[in-house]
PDB file of C-alpha atoms in Angstrom:
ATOM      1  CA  UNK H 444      -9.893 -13.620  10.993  1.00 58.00           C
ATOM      2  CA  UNK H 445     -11.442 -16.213   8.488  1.00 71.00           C
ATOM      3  CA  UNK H 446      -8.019 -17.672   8.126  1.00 74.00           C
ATOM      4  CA  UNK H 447      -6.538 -14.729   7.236  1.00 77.00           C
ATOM      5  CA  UNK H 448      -2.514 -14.737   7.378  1.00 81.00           C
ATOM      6  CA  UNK H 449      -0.684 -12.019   8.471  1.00 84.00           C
ATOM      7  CA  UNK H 450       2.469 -11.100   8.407  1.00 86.00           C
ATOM      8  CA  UNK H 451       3.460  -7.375  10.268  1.00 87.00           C
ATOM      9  CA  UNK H 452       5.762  -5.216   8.566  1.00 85.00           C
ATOM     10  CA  UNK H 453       6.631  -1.592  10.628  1.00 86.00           C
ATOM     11  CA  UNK H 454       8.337   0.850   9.013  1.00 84.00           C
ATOM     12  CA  UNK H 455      12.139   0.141   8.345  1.00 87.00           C
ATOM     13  CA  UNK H 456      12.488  -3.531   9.188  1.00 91.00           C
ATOM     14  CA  UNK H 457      12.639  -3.986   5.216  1.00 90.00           C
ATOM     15  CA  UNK H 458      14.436  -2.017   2.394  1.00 92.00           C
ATOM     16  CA  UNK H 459      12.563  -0.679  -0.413  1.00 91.00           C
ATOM     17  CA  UNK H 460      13.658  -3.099  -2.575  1.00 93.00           C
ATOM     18  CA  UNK H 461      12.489  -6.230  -0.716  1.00 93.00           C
ATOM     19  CA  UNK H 462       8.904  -4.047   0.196  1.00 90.00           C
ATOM     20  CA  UNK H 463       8.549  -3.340  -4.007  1.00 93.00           C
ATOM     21  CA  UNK H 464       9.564  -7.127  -4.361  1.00 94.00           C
ATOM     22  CA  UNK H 465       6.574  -8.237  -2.380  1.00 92.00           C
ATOM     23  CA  UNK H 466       4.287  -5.367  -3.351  1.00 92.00           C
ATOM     24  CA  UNK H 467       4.959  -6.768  -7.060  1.00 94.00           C
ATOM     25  CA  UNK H 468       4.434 -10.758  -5.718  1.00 93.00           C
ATOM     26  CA  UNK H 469       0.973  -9.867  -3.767  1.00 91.00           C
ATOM     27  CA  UNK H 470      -0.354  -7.642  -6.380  1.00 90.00           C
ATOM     28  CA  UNK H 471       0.157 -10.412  -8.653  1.00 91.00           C
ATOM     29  CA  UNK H 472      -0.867 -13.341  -7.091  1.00 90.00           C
ATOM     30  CA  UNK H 473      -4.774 -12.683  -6.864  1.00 83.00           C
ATOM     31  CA  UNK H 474      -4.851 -14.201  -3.506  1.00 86.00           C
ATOM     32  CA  UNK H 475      -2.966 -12.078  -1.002  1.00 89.00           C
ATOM     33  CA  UNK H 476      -3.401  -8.287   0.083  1.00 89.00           C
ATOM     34  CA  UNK H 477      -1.068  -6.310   1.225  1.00 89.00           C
ATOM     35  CA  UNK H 478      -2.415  -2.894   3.573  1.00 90.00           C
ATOM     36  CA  UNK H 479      -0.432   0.207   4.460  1.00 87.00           C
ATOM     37  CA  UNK H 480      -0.780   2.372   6.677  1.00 81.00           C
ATOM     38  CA  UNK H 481      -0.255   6.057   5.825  1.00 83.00           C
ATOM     39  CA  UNK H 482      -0.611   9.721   6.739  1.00 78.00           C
ATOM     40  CA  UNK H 483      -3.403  11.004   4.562  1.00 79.00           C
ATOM     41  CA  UNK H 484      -2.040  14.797   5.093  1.00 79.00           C
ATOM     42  CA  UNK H 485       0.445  13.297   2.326  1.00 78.00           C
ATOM     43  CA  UNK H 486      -1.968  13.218  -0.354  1.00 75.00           C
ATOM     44  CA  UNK H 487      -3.744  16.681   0.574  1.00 74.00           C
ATOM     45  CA  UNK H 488      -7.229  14.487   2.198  1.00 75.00           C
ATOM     46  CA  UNK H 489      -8.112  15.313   5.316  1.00 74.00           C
ATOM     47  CA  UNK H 490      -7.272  13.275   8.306  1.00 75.00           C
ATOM     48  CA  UNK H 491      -4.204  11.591   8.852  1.00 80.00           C
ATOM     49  CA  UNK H 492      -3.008   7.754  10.175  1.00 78.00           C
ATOM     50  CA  UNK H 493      -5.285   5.373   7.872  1.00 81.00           C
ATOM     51  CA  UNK H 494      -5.062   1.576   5.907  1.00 85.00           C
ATOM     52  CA  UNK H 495      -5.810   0.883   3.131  1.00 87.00           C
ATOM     53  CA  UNK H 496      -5.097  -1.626   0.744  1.00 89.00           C
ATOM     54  CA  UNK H 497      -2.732  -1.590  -2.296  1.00 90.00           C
ATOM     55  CA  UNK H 498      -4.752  -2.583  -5.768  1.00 91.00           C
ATOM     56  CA  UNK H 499      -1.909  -2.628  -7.917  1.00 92.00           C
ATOM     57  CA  UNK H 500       1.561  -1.788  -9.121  1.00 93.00           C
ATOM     58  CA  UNK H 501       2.848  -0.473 -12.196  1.00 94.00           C
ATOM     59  CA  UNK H 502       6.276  -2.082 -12.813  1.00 92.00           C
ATOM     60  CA  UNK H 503       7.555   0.368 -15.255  1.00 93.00           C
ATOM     61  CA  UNK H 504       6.173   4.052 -13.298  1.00 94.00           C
ATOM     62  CA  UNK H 505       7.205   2.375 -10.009  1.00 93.00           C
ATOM     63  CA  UNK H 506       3.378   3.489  -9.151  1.00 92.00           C
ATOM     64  CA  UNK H 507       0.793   1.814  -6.503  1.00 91.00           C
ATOM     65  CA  UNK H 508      -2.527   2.337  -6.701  1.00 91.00           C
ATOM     66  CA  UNK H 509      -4.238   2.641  -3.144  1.00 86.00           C
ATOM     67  CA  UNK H 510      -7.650   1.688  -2.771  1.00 88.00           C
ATOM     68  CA  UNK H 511      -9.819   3.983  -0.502  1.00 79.00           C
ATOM     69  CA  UNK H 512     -12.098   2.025   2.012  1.00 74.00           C
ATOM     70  CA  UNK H 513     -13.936   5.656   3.020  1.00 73.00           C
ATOM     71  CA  UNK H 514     -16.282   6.997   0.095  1.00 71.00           C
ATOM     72  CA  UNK H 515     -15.557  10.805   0.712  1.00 71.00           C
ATOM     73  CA  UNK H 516     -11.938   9.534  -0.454  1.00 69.00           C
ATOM     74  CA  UNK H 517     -10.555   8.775  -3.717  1.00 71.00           C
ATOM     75  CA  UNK H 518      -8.082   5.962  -4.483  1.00 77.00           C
ATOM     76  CA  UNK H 519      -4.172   7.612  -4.909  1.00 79.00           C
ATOM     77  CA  UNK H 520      -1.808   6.509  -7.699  1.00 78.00           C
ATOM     78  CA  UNK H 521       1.347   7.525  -6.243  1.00 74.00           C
ATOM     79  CA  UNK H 522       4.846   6.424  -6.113  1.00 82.00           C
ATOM     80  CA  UNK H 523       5.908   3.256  -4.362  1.00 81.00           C
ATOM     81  CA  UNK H 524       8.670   4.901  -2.687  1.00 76.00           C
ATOM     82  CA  UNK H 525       6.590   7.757  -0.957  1.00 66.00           C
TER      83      UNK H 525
END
């Protein structure tokens, strides 16, 4: 799409160190994106499978900030290992 990359990631086939390594590297970089999938039900919204993209990692809180695409929605600071 437009010359998008993309590189699939499922759940498990990389350790949480490795996924906070390249959450930090994207986030970073100002040219990549990386987009999650996740159970909304998590954050008390309603629905549940969605993507989103992450907007940003705090180093030091170990927090990602996950940009809404819906407007009903709010973006979710939350842990990176949740």
């Amino acid at each position: 799409c437009n010359g998008a990359r993309v590189e699939l990631r499922q759940y498990g086939q990389t350790s949480l160190e490795q996924f906070r390594a390249e959450v930090e590297a994207v986030v970073s970089s100002g040219e990549e994106h990386i987009v999650v999938s996740y159970s909304r039900k998590a954050f008390l919204q309603t629905g549940d499978g969605h993507f989103s993209p992450i907007g940003g990692y705090h180093r030091g809180k170990d927090l990602v900030l996950i940009l809404d695409v819906v407007r009903m929605h709010s973006c979710v600071c939350t842990d990176l290992c949740l």
